mmCIF file of C-alpha atoms in Angstrom:
data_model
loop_
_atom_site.group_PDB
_atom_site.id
_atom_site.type_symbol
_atom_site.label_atom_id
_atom_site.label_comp_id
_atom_site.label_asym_id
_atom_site.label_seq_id
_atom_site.Cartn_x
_atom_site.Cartn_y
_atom_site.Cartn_z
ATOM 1 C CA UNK A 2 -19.888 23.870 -10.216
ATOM 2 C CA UNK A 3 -18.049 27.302 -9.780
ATOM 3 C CA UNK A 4 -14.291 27.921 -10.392
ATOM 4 C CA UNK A 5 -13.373 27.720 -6.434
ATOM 5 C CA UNK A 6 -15.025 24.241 -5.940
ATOM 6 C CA UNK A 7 -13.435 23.388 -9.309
ATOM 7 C CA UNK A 8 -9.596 24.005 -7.817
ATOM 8 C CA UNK A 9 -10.855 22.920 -4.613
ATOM 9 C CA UNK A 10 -11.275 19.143 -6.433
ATOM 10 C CA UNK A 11 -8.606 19.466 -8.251
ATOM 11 C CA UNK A 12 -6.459 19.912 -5.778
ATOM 12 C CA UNK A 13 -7.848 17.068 -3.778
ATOM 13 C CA UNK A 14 -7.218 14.688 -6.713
ATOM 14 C CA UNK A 15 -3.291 15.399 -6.650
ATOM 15 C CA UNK A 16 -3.305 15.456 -3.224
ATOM 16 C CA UNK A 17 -4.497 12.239 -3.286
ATOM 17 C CA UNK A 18 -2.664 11.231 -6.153
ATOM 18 C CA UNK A 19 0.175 11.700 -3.480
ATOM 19 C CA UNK A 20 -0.790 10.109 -0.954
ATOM 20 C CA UNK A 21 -1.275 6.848 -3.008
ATOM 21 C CA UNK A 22 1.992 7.259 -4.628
ATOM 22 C CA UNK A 23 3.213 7.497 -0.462
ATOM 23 C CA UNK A 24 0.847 4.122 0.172
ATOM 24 C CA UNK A 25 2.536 2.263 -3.067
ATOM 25 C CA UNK A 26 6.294 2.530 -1.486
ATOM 26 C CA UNK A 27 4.691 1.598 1.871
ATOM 27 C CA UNK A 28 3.213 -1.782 -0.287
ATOM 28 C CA UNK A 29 6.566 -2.386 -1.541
ATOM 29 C CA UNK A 30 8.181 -2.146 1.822
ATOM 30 C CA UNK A 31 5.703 -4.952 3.207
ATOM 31 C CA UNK A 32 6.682 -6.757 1.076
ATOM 32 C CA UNK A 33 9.992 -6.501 0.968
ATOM 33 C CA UNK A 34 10.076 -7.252 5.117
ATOM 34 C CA UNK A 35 7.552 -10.698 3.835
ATOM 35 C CA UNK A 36 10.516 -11.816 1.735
ATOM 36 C CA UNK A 37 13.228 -11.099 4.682
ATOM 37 C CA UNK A 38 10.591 -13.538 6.433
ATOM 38 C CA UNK A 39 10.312 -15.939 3.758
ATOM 39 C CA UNK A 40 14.333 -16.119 4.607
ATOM 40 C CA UNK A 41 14.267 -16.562 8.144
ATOM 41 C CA UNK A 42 12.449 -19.438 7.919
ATOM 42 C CA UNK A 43 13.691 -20.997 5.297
ATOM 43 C CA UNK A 44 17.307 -20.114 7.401
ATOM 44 C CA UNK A 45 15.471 -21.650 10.728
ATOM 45 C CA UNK A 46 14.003 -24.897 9.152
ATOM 46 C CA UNK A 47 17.075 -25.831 6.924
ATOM 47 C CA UNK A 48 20.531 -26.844 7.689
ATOM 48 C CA UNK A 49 21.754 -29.713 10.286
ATOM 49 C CA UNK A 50 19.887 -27.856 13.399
ATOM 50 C CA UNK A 51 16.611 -26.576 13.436
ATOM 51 C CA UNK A 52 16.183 -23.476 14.926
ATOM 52 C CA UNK A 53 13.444 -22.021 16.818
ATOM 53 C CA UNK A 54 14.232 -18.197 16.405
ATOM 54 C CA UNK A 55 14.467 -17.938 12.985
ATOM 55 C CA UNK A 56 11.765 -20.391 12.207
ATOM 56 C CA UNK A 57 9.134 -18.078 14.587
ATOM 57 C CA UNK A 58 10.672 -14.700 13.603
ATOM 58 C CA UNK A 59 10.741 -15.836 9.749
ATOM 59 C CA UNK A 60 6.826 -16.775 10.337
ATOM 60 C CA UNK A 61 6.045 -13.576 12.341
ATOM 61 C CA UNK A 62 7.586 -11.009 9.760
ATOM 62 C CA UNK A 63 6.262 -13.766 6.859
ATOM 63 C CA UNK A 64 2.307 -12.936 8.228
ATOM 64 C CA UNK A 65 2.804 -9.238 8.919
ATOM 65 C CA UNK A 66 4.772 -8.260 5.713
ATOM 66 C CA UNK A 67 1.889 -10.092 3.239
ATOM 67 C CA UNK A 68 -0.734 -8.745 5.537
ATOM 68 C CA UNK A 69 0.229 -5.173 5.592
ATOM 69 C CA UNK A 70 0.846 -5.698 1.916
ATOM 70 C CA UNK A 71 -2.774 -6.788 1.650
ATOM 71 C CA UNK A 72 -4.188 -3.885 3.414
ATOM 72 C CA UNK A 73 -2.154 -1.648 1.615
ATOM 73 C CA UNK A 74 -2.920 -2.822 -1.517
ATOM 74 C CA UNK A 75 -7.028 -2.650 -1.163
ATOM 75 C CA UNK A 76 -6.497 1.360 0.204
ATOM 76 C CA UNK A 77 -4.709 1.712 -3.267
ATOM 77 C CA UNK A 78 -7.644 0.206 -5.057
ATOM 78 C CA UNK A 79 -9.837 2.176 -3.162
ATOM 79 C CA UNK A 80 -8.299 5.516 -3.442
ATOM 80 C CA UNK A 81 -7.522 5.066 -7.400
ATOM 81 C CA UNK A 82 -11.415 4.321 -7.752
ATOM 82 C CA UNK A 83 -12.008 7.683 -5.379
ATOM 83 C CA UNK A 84 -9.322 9.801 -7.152
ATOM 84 C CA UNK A 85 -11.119 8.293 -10.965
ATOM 85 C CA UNK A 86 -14.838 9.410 -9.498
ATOM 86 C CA UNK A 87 -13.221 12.865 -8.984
ATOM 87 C CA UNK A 88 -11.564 13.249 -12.486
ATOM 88 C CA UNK A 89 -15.091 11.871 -13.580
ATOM 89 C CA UNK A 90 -16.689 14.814 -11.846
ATOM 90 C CA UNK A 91 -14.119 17.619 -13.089
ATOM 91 C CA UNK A 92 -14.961 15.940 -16.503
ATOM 92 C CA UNK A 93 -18.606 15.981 -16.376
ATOM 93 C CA UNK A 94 -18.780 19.292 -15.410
ATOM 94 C CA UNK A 95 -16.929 21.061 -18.409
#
């Protein structure tokens, strides 16, 4: 491996790097907006009247928060085992 392919990878690992760090905050935002849906229905379903918005906009942001977060989360396992088979290679090749 020469010295140009060398940066070339090494710059694609912290690039990378990056981009996972980017992916992480995007996890924590999912689910941050599945807890603001855990509390809309919770909101909807409780009290003396039960209401319908809350309960079906609690669900809605409930389901899309924890699956986003669930997505997310297997790109992050996915991209820390692609950014560790890089390092691996830079290693190797001392």
């Amino acid at each position: 491996m020469n010295v140009e392919e060398r940066n070339r990878l090494s710059q694609e690992a912290r690039l990378q790097t990056k981009a996972l760090n980017q992916i992480s905050r995007w996890k924590m935002i999912a689910l941050s907006v599945s807890a603001v849906g855990v509390a809309c229905f919770y909101t909807g379903c409780t009290g003396q009247h039960w209401n319908l918005f809350f309960s079906i906009c609690g669900l809605l942001l409930l389901f899309a928060g924890a699956g986003s977060a669930a997505v997310l989360n297997l790109g992050l396992k996915n991209g820390r085992q692609n950014v560790e088979k890089i390092i691996n290679l830079l290693d190797g090749e001392k």
